[in-house]
């Protein structure tokens, strides 16, 4: 499932192709993904110029000159493919249509954006740009982890009086937006905090230590995505999926990477999701 860095990589891949470009033709091949598409979506997209492509949490938001904003959520298996890019940054030929190509946007300069999603947990919606932040998917979101509002004082205050495990707190989208399982596991490892540790039993100093580390793990992953973007000219134009090297995530039974530690990475299940951690380094 794409997390914030993958979504940001997709956004950065799409932005130079879409921003300033007009959607000459929109093809919508089915009535819904996770939810129904908005009414007359193809018609409302056709002829609209994409002014800006931004990201909020794991949502890509395309502000259109029609006064509407296109919301794109990749869900579990959603993929964005770029083809026919007039600037030659991506593959030149449009691929043959595939079974799960649900939305195809042909841009005025010949580029094509294809949204393919086999499991259809993704979503697209259109809303007035002026009230985009009030969209049901966006309204309750906490601050962006890479933005200024996500500060040490914010996190300490948001967790004050709470008793849940720190892992659950960091996955709570109202506390901080867009963090997922992988990067929470990595941040907790780097801070030496056990994922099951109750928030009420963590000092303000240890909670505050998470803020710069969360930014760091996300920024490193985005940088890795950026290096994968540079290889797309030879690749198939698919954006946003790249191999990370994780310290704990997915490494159950493998040796802990902390110098001098002889433990292995353990896995526990919290709220139905796997947490990976080192029982010696994380308390
Ligand atoms: Zn260790």
GROMACS .gro file of C-alpha atoms and ligand atoms in nm:
model
  284
    1UNK     CA    1   0.000   0.000   0.000
    2UNK     CA    2   0.149   0.334  -0.098
    3UNK     CA    3   0.239   0.552   0.197
    4UNK     CA    4   0.307   0.925   0.203
    5UNK     CA    5   0.654   0.911   0.037
    6UNK     CA    6   0.522   0.697  -0.249
    7UNK     CA    7   0.227   0.932  -0.300
    8UNK     CA    8   0.461   1.231  -0.296
    9UNK     CA    9   0.681   1.058  -0.554
   10UNK     CA   10   0.377   1.001  -0.775
   11UNK     CA   11   0.282   1.367  -0.735
   12UNK     CA   12   0.631   1.480  -0.829
   13UNK     CA   13   0.623   1.253  -1.132
   14UNK     CA   14   0.283   1.380  -1.245
   15UNK     CA   15   0.336   1.751  -1.173
   16UNK     CA   16   0.569   1.836  -1.466
   17UNK     CA   17   0.338   1.647  -1.703
   18UNK     CA   18   0.005   1.780  -1.576
   19UNK     CA   19   0.061   2.129  -1.439
   20UNK     CA   20  -0.025   2.393  -1.696
   21UNK     CA   21  -0.162   2.126  -1.928
   22UNK     CA   22  -0.525   2.091  -2.035
   23UNK     CA   23  -0.722   1.769  -2.015
   24UNK     CA   24  -0.828   1.726  -2.378
   25UNK     CA   25  -1.023   1.409  -2.316
   26UNK     CA   26  -1.119   1.212  -2.008
   27UNK     CA   27  -1.224   0.849  -2.030
   28UNK     CA   28  -1.401   0.698  -1.728
   29UNK     CA   29  -1.449   0.326  -1.777
   30UNK     CA   30  -1.668   0.235  -1.481
   31UNK     CA   31  -1.911   0.406  -1.241
   32UNK     CA   32  -1.703   0.367  -0.928
   33UNK     CA   33  -1.387   0.263  -0.748
   34UNK     CA   34  -1.411   0.244  -0.371
   35UNK     CA   35  -1.694   0.496  -0.396
   36UNK     CA   36  -1.897   0.612  -0.696
   37UNK     CA   37  -1.722   0.866  -0.916
   38UNK     CA   38  -1.876   1.213  -0.903
   39UNK     CA   39  -2.153   1.284  -1.151
   40UNK     CA   40  -2.044   1.361  -1.508
   41UNK     CA   41  -1.679   1.331  -1.407
   42UNK     CA   42  -1.547   1.290  -1.762
   43UNK     CA   43  -1.744   1.594  -1.878
   44UNK     CA   44  -1.629   1.808  -1.584
   45UNK     CA   45  -1.264   1.716  -1.643
   46UNK     CA   46  -1.265   1.765  -2.019
   47UNK     CA   47  -1.129   2.104  -2.119
   48UNK     CA   48  -1.003   2.186  -1.770
   49UNK     CA   49  -0.649   2.311  -1.723
   50UNK     CA   50  -0.452   2.172  -1.429
   51UNK     CA   51  -0.322   2.476  -1.242
   52UNK     CA   52  -0.144   2.298  -0.961
   53UNK     CA   53  -0.089   1.948  -0.831
   54UNK     CA   54  -0.050   1.931  -0.454
   55UNK     CA   55  -0.066   1.666  -0.184
   56UNK     CA   56  -0.257   1.644   0.143
   57UNK     CA   57  -0.178   1.332   0.347
   58UNK     CA   58  -0.202   1.043   0.099
   59UNK     CA   59  -0.428   1.234  -0.140
   60UNK     CA   60  -0.315   1.405  -0.460
   61UNK     CA   61  -0.515   1.721  -0.529
   62UNK     CA   62  -0.527   1.873  -0.876
   63UNK     CA   63  -0.661   2.229  -0.877
   64UNK     CA   64  -0.836   2.296  -1.209
   65UNK     CA   65  -0.908   2.629  -1.377
   66UNK     CA   66  -1.277   2.530  -1.370
   67UNK     CA   67  -1.278   2.609  -0.996
   68UNK     CA   68  -1.288   2.242  -0.904
   69UNK     CA   69  -1.022   2.021  -0.749
   70UNK     CA   70  -0.965   1.662  -0.856
   71UNK     CA   71  -0.888   1.434  -0.559
   72UNK     CA   72  -0.693   1.118  -0.634
   73UNK     CA   73  -0.637   0.839  -0.382
   74UNK     CA   74  -0.427   0.541  -0.488
   75UNK     CA   75  -0.583   0.307  -0.229
   76UNK     CA   76  -0.408  -0.030  -0.197
   77UNK     CA   77  -0.315  -0.108  -0.556
   78UNK     CA   78  -0.373   0.213  -0.753
   79UNK     CA   79  -0.100   0.299  -1.006
   80UNK     CA   80  -0.043   0.604  -1.224
   81UNK     CA   81   0.113   0.554  -1.563
   82UNK     CA   82   0.247   0.831  -1.782
   83UNK     CA   83   0.287   0.771  -2.154
   84UNK     CA   84   0.329   0.973  -2.469
   85UNK     CA   85   0.488   1.259  -2.278
   86UNK     CA   86   0.568   1.534  -2.526
   87UNK     CA   87   0.873   1.640  -2.326
   88UNK     CA   88   1.028   1.296  -2.352
   89UNK     CA   89   1.072   1.231  -1.985
   90UNK     CA   90   0.876   0.908  -1.997
   91UNK     CA   91   0.806   0.630  -2.244
   92UNK     CA   92   0.676   0.759  -2.574
   93UNK     CA   93   0.428   0.497  -2.680
   94UNK     CA   94   0.090   0.456  -2.514
   95UNK     CA   95   0.068   0.105  -2.372
   96UNK     CA   96  -0.212  -0.127  -2.483
   97UNK     CA   97  -0.519  -0.074  -2.264
   98UNK     CA   98  -0.530  -0.304  -1.964
   99UNK     CA   99  -0.820  -0.457  -1.779
  100UNK     CA  100  -0.796  -0.234  -1.473
  101UNK     CA  101  -0.742   0.100  -1.649
  102UNK     CA  102  -1.034   0.283  -1.491
  103UNK     CA  103  -0.962   0.646  -1.578
  104UNK     CA  104  -0.756   0.772  -1.873
  105UNK     CA  105  -0.671   1.142  -1.911
  106UNK     CA  106  -0.542   1.254  -2.249
  107UNK     CA  107  -0.365   1.587  -2.217
  108UNK     CA  108  -0.350   1.855  -2.485
  109UNK     CA  109   0.023   1.802  -2.552
  110UNK     CA  110  -0.016   1.430  -2.620
  111UNK     CA  111   0.070   1.295  -2.277
  112UNK     CA  112  -0.160   1.038  -2.125
  113UNK     CA  113  -0.221   0.963  -1.758
  114UNK     CA  114  -0.371   0.622  -1.684
  115UNK     CA  115  -0.512   0.527  -1.344
  116UNK     CA  116  -0.501   0.149  -1.304
  117UNK     CA  117  -0.630  -0.015  -0.986
  118UNK     CA  118  -0.694  -0.391  -0.979
  119UNK     CA  119  -0.844  -0.403  -0.629
  120UNK     CA  120  -1.034  -0.074  -0.663
  121UNK     CA  121  -0.972   0.062  -0.314
  122UNK     CA  122  -0.862   0.385  -0.479
  123UNK     CA  123  -1.085   0.686  -0.524
  124UNK     CA  124  -1.138   0.997  -0.734
  125UNK     CA  125  -1.364   1.286  -0.653
  126UNK     CA  126  -1.428   1.644  -0.764
  127UNK     CA  127  -1.506   1.928  -0.528
  128UNK     CA  128  -1.497   2.309  -0.533
  129UNK     CA  129  -1.137   2.422  -0.479
  130UNK     CA  130  -1.252   2.690  -0.236
  131UNK     CA  131  -1.390   2.430   0.006
  132UNK     CA  132  -1.153   2.141  -0.071
  133UNK     CA  133  -1.021   2.127   0.285
  134UNK     CA  134  -1.374   2.050   0.406
  135UNK     CA  135  -1.402   1.736   0.192
  136UNK     CA  136  -1.506   1.442   0.417
  137UNK     CA  137  -1.173   1.267   0.352
  138UNK     CA  138  -0.970   1.577   0.440
  139UNK     CA  139  -1.165   1.768   0.705
  140UNK     CA  140  -1.049   1.572   1.013
  141UNK     CA  141  -0.684   1.533   0.915
  142UNK     CA  142  -0.412   1.651   1.150
  143UNK     CA  143  -0.106   1.847   1.038
  144UNK     CA  144   0.125   1.730   0.760
  145UNK     CA  145   0.431   1.555   0.907
  146UNK     CA  146   0.662   1.755   0.680
  147UNK     CA  147   0.486   2.087   0.747
  148UNK     CA  148   0.556   2.348   1.012
  149UNK     CA  149   0.240   2.270   1.209
  150UNK     CA  150   0.378   1.927   1.301
  151UNK     CA  151   0.604   2.046   1.579
  152UNK     CA  152   0.738   1.896   1.898
  153UNK     CA  153   0.491   2.103   2.099
  154UNK     CA  154   0.203   1.988   1.877
  155UNK     CA  155   0.284   1.620   1.925
  156UNK     CA  156   0.336   1.650   2.301
  157UNK     CA  157   0.006   1.841   2.337
  158UNK     CA  158  -0.184   1.601   2.107
  159UNK     CA  159  -0.073   1.301   2.314
  160UNK     CA  160  -0.125   1.462   2.651
  161UNK     CA  161  -0.372   1.266   2.864
  162UNK     CA  162  -0.385   0.976   2.616
  163UNK     CA  163  -0.316   0.617   2.715
  164UNK     CA  164  -0.300   0.434   2.383
  165UNK     CA  165   0.020   0.266   2.257
  166UNK     CA  166   0.252   0.510   2.079
  167UNK     CA  167   0.221   0.310   1.755
  168UNK     CA  168  -0.158   0.359   1.750
  169UNK     CA  169  -0.120   0.728   1.833
  170UNK     CA  170   0.113   0.791   1.539
  171UNK     CA  171  -0.124   0.607   1.304
  172UNK     CA  172  -0.413   0.829   1.419
  173UNK     CA  173  -0.466   1.060   1.121
  174UNK     CA  174  -0.611   1.332   1.345
  175UNK     CA  175  -0.281   1.354   1.536
  176UNK     CA  176  -0.059   1.355   1.228
  177UNK     CA  177  -0.176   1.306   0.870
  178UNK     CA  178  -0.048   1.047   0.627
  179UNK     CA  179   0.176   0.834   0.846
  180UNK     CA  180   0.141   0.461   0.780
  181UNK     CA  181   0.263   0.137   0.928
  182UNK     CA  182   0.603   0.122   0.759
  183UNK     CA  183   0.736   0.465   0.851
  184UNK     CA  184   0.595   0.455   1.204
  185UNK     CA  185   0.785   0.128   1.264
  186UNK     CA  186   1.104   0.286   1.127
  187UNK     CA  187   1.070   0.606   1.330
  188UNK     CA  188   1.005   0.419   1.655
  189UNK     CA  189   1.313   0.203   1.595
  190UNK     CA  190   1.534   0.507   1.538
  191UNK     CA  191   1.402   0.670   1.856
  192UNK     CA  192   1.443   0.351   2.062
  193UNK     CA  193   1.074   0.347   2.157
  194UNK     CA  194   0.884   0.017   2.183
  195UNK     CA  195   0.570   0.025   1.960
  196UNK     CA  196   0.356  -0.103   2.248
  197UNK     CA  197   0.476   0.163   2.493
  198UNK     CA  198   0.181   0.356   2.634
  199UNK     CA  199   0.184   0.725   2.549
  200UNK     CA  200   0.117   0.808   2.916
  201UNK     CA  201   0.441   0.635   3.010
  202UNK     CA  202   0.660   0.833   2.770
  203UNK     CA  203   0.828   1.156   2.877
  204UNK     CA  204   0.761   1.473   2.679
  205UNK     CA  205   1.125   1.463   2.575
  206UNK     CA  206   1.096   1.116   2.423
  207UNK     CA  207   0.771   1.208   2.246
  208UNK     CA  208   0.934   1.524   2.109
  209UNK     CA  209   1.229   1.318   1.983
  210UNK     CA  210   0.995   1.150   1.734
  211UNK     CA  211   0.921   1.469   1.539
  212UNK     CA  212   1.259   1.523   1.367
  213UNK     CA  213   1.299   1.148   1.317
  214UNK     CA  214   0.958   1.112   1.148
  215UNK     CA  215   1.054   1.394   0.912
  216UNK     CA  216   1.389   1.228   0.847
  217UNK     CA  217   1.249   0.883   0.756
  218UNK     CA  218   0.991   1.039   0.525
  219UNK     CA  219   1.243   1.271   0.359
  220UNK     CA  220   1.485   0.984   0.301
  221UNK     CA  221   1.211   0.778   0.138
  222UNK     CA  222   1.102   1.071  -0.081
  223UNK     CA  223   1.466   1.121  -0.185
  224UNK     CA  224   1.484   0.750  -0.278
  225UNK     CA  225   1.165   0.796  -0.482
  226UNK     CA  226   1.320   1.094  -0.656
  227UNK     CA  227   1.615   0.883  -0.764
  228UNK     CA  228   1.372   0.624  -0.902
  229UNK     CA  229   1.191   0.900  -1.097
  230UNK     CA  230   1.510   0.981  -1.283
  231UNK     CA  231   1.516   0.627  -1.423
  232UNK     CA  232   1.166   0.646  -1.571
  233UNK     CA  233   1.281   0.743  -1.917
  234UNK     CA  234   1.393   0.385  -1.964
  235UNK     CA  235   1.115   0.237  -1.753
  236UNK     CA  236   0.749   0.179  -1.827
  237UNK     CA  237   0.624   0.514  -1.702
  238UNK     CA  238   0.479   0.377  -1.382
  239UNK     CA  239   0.520   0.619  -1.095
  240UNK     CA  240   0.583   0.576  -0.730
  241UNK     CA  241   0.690   0.225  -0.646
  242UNK     CA  242   1.046   0.171  -0.547
  243UNK     CA  243   1.250  -0.049  -0.318
  244UNK     CA  244   1.341   0.097   0.016
  245UNK     CA  245   1.585  -0.045   0.260
  246UNK     CA  246   1.410  -0.060   0.594
  247UNK     CA  247   1.580  -0.113   0.929
  248UNK     CA  248   1.300  -0.312   1.092
  249UNK     CA  249   0.992  -0.320   0.868
  250UNK     CA  250   0.953  -0.664   0.710
  251UNK     CA  251   1.271  -0.795   0.873
  252UNK     CA  252   1.132  -1.035   1.136
  253UNK     CA  253   1.406  -1.273   1.253
  254UNK     CA  254   1.685  -1.076   1.085
  255UNK     CA  255   1.969  -0.930   1.294
  256UNK     CA  256   1.910  -0.587   1.449
  257UNK     CA  257   2.117  -0.326   1.265
  258UNK     CA  258   2.216  -0.127   1.573
  259UNK     CA  259   2.595  -0.166   1.616
  260UNK     CA  260   2.670  -0.398   1.908
  261UNK     CA  261   2.313  -0.532   1.939
  262UNK     CA  262   2.284  -0.912   1.915
  263UNK     CA  263   1.903  -0.926   1.906
  264UNK     CA  264   1.687  -1.006   1.605
  265UNK     CA  265   1.392  -0.802   1.479
  266UNK     CA  266   1.064  -0.917   1.636
  267UNK     CA  267   0.710  -0.883   1.508
  268UNK     CA  268   0.393  -0.828   1.709
  269UNK     CA  269   0.040  -0.759   1.587
  270UNK     CA  270  -0.123  -0.439   1.711
  271UNK     CA  271  -0.477  -0.348   1.602
  272UNK     CA  272  -0.449  -0.604   1.324
  273UNK     CA  273  -0.124  -0.466   1.187
  274UNK     CA  274   0.230  -0.594   1.218
  275UNK     CA  275   0.481  -0.396   1.421
  276UNK     CA  276   0.848  -0.472   1.372
  277UNK     CA  277   1.094  -0.374   1.645
  278UNK     CA  278   1.407  -0.472   1.837
  279UNK     CA  279   1.322  -0.579   2.193
  280UNK     CA  280   1.668  -0.480   2.311
  281UNK     CA  281   1.697  -0.136   2.147
  282UNK     CA  282   1.335  -0.027   2.188
  283UNK     CA  283   1.186   0.023   2.533
  284LIG    ZN1  284   1.869  -0.394   1.863
   0.00000   0.00000   0.00000
